[in-house]
mmCIF file of C-alpha atoms in Angstrom:
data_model
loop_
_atom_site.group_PDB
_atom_site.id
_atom_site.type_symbol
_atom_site.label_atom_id
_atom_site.label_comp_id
_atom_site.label_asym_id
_atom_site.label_seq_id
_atom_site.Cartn_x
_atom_site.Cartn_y
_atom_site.Cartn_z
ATOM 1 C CA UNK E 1 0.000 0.000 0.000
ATOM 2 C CA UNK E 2 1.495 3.383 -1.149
ATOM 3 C CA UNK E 3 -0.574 6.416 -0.009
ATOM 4 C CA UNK E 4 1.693 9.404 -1.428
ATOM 5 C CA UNK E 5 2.935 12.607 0.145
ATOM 6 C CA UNK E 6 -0.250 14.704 -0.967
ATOM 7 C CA UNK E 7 -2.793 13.013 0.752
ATOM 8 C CA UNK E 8 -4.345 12.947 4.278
ATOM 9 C CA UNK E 9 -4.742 9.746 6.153
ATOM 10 C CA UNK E 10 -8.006 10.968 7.992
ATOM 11 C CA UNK E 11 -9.419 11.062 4.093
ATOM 12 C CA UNK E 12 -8.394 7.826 3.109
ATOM 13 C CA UNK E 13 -9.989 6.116 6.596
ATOM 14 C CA UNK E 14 -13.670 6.216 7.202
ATOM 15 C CA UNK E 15 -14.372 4.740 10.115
ATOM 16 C CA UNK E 16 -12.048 1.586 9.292
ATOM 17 C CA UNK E 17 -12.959 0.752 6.176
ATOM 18 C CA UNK E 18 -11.280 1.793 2.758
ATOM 19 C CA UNK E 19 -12.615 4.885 0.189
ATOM 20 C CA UNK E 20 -12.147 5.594 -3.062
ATOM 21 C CA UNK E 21 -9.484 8.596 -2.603
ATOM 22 C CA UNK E 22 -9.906 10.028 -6.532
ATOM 23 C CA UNK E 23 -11.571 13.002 -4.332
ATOM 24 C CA UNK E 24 -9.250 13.418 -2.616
ATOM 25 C CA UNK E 25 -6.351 13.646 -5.046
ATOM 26 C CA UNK E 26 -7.425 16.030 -7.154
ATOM 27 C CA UNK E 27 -5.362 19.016 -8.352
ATOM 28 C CA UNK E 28 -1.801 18.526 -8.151
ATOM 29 C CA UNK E 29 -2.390 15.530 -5.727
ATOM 30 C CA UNK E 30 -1.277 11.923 -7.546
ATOM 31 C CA UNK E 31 -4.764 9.595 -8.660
ATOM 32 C CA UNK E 32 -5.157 6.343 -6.540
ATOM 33 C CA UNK E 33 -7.133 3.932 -5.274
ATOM 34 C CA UNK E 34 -7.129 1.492 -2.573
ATOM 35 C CA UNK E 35 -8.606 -1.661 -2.374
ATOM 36 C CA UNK E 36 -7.205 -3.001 0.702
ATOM 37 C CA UNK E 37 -8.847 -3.590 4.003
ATOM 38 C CA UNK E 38 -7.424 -2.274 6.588
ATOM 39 C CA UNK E 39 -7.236 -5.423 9.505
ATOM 40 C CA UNK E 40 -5.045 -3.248 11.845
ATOM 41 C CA UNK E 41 -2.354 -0.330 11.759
ATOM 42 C CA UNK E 42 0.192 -0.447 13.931
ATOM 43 C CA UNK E 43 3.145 1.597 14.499
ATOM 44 C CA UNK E 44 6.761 0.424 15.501
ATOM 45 C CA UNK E 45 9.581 2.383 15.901
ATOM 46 C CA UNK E 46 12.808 0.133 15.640
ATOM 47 C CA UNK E 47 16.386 0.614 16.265
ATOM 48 C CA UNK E 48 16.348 4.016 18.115
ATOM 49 C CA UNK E 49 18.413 5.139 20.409
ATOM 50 C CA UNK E 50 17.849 8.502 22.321
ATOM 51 C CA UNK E 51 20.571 9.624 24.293
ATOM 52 C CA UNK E 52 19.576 12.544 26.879
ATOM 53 C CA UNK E 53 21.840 14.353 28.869
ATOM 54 C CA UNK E 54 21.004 15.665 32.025
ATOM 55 C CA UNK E 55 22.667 19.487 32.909
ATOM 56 C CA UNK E 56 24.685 19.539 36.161
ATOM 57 C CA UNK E 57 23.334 20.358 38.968
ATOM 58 C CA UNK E 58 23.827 23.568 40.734
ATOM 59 C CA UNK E 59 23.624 22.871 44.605
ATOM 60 C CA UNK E 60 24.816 25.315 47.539
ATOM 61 C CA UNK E 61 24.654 24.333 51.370
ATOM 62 C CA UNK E 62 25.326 27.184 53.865
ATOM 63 C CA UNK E 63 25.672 27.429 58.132
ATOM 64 C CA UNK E 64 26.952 29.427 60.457
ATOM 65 C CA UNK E 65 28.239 29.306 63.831
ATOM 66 C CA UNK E 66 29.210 31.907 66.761
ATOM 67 C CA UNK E 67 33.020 31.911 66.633
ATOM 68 C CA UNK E 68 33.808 34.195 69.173
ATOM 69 C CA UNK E 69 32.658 36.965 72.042
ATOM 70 C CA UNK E 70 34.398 39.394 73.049
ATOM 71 C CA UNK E 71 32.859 41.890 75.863
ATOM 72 C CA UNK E 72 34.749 44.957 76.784
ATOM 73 C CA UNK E 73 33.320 47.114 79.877
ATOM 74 C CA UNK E 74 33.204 51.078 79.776
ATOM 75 C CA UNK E 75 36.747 51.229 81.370
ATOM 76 C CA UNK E 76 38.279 49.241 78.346
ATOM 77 C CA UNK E 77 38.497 46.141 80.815
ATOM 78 C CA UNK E 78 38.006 42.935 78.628
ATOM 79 C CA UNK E 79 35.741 40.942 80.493
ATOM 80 C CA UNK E 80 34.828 38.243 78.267
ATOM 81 C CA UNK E 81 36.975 36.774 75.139
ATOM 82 C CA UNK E 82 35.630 33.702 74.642
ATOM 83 C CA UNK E 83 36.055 31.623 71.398
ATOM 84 C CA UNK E 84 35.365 27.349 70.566
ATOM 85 C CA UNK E 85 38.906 26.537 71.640
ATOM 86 C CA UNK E 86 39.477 29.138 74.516
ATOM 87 C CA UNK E 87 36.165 29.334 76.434
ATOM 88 C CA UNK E 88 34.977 31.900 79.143
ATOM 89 C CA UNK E 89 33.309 31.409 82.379
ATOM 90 C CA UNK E 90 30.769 33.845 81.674
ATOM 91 C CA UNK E 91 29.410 32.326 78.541
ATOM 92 C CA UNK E 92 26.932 29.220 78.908
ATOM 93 C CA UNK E 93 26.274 27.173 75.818
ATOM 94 C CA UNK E 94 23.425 25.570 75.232
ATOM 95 C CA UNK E 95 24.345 23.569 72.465
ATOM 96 C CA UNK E 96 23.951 23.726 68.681
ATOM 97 C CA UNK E 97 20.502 24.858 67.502
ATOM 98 C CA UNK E 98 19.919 26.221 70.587
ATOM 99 C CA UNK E 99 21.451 29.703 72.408
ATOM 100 C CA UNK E 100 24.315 31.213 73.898
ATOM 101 C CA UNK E 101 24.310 33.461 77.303
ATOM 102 C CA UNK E 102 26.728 35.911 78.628
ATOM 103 C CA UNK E 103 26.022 35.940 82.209
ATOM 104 C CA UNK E 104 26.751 40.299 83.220
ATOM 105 C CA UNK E 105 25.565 42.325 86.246
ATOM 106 C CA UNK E 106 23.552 44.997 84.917
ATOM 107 C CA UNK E 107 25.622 47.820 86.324
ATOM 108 C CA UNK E 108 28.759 46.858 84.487
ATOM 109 C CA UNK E 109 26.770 46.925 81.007
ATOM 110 C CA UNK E 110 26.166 50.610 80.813
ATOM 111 C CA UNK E 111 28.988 51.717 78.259
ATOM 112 C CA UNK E 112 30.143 48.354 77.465
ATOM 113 C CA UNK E 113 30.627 46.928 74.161
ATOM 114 C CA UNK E 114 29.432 43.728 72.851
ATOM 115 C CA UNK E 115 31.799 41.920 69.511
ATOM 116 C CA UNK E 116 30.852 38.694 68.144
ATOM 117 C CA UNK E 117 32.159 37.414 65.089
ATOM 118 C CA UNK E 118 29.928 35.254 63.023
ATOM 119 C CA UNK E 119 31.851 31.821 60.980
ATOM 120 C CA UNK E 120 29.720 31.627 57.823
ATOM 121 C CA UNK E 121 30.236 28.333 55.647
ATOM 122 C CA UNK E 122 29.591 27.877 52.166
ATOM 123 C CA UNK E 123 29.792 24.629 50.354
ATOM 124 C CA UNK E 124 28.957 24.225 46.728
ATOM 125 C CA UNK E 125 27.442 20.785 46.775
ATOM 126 C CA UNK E 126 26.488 20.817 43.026
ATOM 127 C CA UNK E 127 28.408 19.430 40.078
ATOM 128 C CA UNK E 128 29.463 22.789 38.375
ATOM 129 C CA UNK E 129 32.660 24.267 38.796
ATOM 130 C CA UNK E 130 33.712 27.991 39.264
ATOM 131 C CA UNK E 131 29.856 29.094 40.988
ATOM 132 C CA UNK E 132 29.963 32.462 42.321
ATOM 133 C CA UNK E 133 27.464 33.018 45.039
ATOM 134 C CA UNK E 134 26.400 36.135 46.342
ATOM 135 C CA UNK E 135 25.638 36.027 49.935
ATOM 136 C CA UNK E 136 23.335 38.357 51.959
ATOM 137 C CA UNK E 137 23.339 39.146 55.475
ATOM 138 C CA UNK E 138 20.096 40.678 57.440
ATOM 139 C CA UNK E 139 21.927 42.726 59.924
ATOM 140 C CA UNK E 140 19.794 42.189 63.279
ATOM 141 C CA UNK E 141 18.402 45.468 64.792
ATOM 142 C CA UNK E 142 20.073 45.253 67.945
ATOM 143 C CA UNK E 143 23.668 45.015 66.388
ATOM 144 C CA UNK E 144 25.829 47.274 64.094
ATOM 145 C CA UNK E 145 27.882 46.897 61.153
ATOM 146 C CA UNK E 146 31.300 48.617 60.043
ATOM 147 C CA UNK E 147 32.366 48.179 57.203
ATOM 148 C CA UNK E 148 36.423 48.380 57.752
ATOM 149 C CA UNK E 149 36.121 45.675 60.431
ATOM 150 C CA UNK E 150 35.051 43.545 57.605
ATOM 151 C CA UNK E 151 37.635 42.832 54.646
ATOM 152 C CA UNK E 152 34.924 41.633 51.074
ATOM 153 C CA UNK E 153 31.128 42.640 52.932
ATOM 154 C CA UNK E 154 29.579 45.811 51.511
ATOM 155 C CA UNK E 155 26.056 47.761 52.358
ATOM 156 C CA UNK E 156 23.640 47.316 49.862
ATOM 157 C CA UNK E 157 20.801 49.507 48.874
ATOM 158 C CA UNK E 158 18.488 47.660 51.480
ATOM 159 C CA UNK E 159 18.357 49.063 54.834
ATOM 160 C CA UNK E 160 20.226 46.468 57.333
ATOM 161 C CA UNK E 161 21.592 44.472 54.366
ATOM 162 C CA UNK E 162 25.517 43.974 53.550
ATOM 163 C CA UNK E 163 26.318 41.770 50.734
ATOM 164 C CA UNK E 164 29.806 39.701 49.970
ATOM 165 C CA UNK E 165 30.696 37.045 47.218
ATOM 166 C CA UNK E 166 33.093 34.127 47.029
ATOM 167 C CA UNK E 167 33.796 31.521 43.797
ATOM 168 C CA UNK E 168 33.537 28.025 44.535
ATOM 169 C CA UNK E 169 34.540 25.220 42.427
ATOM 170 C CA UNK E 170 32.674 21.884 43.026
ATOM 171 C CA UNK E 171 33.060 20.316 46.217
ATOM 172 C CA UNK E 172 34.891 22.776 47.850
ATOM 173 C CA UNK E 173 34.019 25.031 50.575
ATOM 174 C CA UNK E 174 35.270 29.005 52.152
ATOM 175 C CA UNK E 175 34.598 30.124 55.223
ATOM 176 C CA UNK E 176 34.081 34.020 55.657
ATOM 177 C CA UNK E 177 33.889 36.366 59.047
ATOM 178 C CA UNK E 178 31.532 38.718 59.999
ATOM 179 C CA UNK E 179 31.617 41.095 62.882
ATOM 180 C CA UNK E 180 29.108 42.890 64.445
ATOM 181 C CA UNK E 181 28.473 44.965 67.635
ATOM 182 C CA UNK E 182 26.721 46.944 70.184
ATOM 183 C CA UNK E 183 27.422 49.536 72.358
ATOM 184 C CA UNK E 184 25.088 48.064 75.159
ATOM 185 C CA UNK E 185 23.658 50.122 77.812
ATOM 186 C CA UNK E 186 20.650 48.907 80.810
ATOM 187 C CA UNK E 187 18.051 49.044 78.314
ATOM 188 C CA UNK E 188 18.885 47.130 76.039
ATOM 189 C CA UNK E 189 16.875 44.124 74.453
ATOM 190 C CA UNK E 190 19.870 41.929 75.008
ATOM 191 C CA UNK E 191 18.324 39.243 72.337
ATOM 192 C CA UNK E 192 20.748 39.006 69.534
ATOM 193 C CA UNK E 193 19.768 36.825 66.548
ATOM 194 C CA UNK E 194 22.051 36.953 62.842
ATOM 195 C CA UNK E 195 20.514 35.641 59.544
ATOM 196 C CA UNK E 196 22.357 34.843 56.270
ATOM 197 C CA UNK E 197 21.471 33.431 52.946
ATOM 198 C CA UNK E 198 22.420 32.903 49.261
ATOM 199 C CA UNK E 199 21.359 35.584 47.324
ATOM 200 C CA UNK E 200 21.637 34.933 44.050
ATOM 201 C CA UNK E 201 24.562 32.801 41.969
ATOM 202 C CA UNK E 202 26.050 32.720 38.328
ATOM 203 C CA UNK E 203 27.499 29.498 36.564
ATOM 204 C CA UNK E 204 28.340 29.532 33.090
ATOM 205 C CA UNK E 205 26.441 26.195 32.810
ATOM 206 C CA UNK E 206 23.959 24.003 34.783
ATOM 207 C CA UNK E 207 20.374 24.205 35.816
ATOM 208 C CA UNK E 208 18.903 25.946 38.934
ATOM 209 C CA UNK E 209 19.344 25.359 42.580
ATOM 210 C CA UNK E 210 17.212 22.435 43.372
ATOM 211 C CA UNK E 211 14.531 23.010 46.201
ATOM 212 C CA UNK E 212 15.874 26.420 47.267
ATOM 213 C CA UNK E 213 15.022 30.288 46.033
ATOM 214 C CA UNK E 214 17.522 32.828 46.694
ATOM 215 C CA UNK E 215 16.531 35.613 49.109
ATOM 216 C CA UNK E 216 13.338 34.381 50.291
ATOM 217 C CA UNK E 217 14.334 34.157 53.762
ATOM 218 C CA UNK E 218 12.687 30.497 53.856
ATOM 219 C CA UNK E 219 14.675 29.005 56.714
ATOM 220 C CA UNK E 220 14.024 25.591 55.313
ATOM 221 C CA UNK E 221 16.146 25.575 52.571
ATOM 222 C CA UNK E 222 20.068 24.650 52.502
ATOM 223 C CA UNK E 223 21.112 27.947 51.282
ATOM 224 C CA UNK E 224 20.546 29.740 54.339
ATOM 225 C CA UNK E 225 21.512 29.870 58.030
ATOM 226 C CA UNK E 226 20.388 31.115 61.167
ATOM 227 C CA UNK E 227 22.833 31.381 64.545
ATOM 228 C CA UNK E 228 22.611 30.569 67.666
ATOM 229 C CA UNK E 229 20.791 32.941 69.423
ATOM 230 C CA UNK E 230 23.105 35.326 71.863
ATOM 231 C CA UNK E 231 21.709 36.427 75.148
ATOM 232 C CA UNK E 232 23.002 38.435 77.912
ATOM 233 C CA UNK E 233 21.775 37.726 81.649
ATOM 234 C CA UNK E 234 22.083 38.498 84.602
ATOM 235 C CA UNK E 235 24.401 36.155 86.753
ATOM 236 C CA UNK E 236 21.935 35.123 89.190
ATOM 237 C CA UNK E 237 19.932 33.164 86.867
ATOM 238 C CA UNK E 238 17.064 35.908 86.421
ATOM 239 C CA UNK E 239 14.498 35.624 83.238
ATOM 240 C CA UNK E 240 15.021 34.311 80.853
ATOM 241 C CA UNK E 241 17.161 31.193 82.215
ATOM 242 C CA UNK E 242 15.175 30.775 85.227
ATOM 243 C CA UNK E 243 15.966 27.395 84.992
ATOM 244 C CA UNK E 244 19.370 28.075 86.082
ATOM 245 C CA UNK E 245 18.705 29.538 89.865
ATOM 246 C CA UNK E 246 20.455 27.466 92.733
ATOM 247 C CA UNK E 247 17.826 25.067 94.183
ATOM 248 C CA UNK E 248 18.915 24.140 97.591
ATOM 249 C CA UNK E 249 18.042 20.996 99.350
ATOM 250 C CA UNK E 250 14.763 21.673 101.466
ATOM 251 C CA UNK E 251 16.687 20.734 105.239
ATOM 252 C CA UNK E 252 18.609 23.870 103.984
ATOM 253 C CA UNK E 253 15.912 26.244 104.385
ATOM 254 C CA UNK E 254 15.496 25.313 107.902
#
């Protein structure tokens, strides 16, 4: 069975059974006519071989840890300089995912100043070389940032937002420093919290991020990273680490 370039399948088929298709060709379309029934038509594609190749993946995986405190009272007395390797008897912490306290008599805050120096991590866990990712960091409130304390962060045109970049091949991983302080005083909220995240990257090749949006603050996702949360309190245990007052044995309190 031949049915030539010109005509239309649906015309030569009615309903299964054959038709003259001399209608059909007319005009520059070839004569013919078909007197074959048509049992069954099936198709069969033999012999081919699709080869699909997947883009690399981009992937990024960020986190961040308190490297070090330092406190320094209004007379320029260092009271606390406590870091993972060298730590302080005024700082209690309680654990990963969880808080740090400085433990400081209220009197001995006024004109103090408060340093704490933020380890950020970035690993690009993809499969594409030579990534540059743009990190963001939302400055908390209670906390300020100077610029020439910090070698590579700049402010951006968003208020409490600084900005820095690294270039990561695959697999490998740079740690940056951030430092931030406050000149604390006996009204302070003396809640300190620190947010960073990827804000946007460049590859020359591979498909998005899987699973993650840059700047949306979604804490979720792998490419972003919330710290420990810093607190300062007062050394007898007063809110909010009640939990941490002396409970004597009742035949003391007799």
């Amino acid at each position: 069975m031949t049915i030539h370039c010109g005509t239309k399948i649906r015309d030569v088929f009615e309903n299964g059974n054959m038709k003259n298709v001399e209608e059909v060709a007319k005009g520059t379309y070839m004569k013919a006519k078909i007197k074959l029934k048509i049992e069954s038509y099936i198709t069969k594609i033999t012999d081919l071989n699709l080869v699909l190749q997947e883009r690399p993946r981009n992937d990024v995986e960020v986190s961040m840890d308190i490297n070090q405190i330092n406190v320094t009272l209004a007379n320029g007395a260092k009271m606390v300089e406590h870091t993972p390797e060298n730590k302080n008897k005024y700082v209690f912490d309680l654990g990963k995912g969880s808080q740090k306290m400085v433990t400081m008599d209220n009197e001995l805050k006024q004109g103090g100043k408060l340093e704490v120096t933020y380890q950020i991590t970035v690993t690009n866990t993809g499969e594409v070389d030579d990534v540059t990712y743009t990190l963001v960091d939302y400055v908390d409130p209670q906390y300020s940032f100077q610029k020439e304390m910090n070698e590579g962060w700049k402010t951006s045109d968003r208020l409490r937002e600084i900005t820095t970049s690294v270039t990561l091949k695959k697999g490998e991983k740079a740690t940056i420093d951030l430092k931030l302080n406050k000149i604390l005083t006996t009204t302070n909220t003396d809640e300190y919290n620190n947010t960073v995240e990827v804000k946007q990257y460049e590859s020359e090749e591979g498909r998005r991020i899987y699973q993650t949006i840059p700047a949306n603050k979604e804490e979720a996702e792998r490419d972003i990273a919330v710290a420990d949360m810093l607190s300062i309190v007062p050394p007898t245990g007063g809110s909010p680490v009640k939990k941490y007052l002396r409970i004597l044995p009742f035949s003391r309190w007799l």
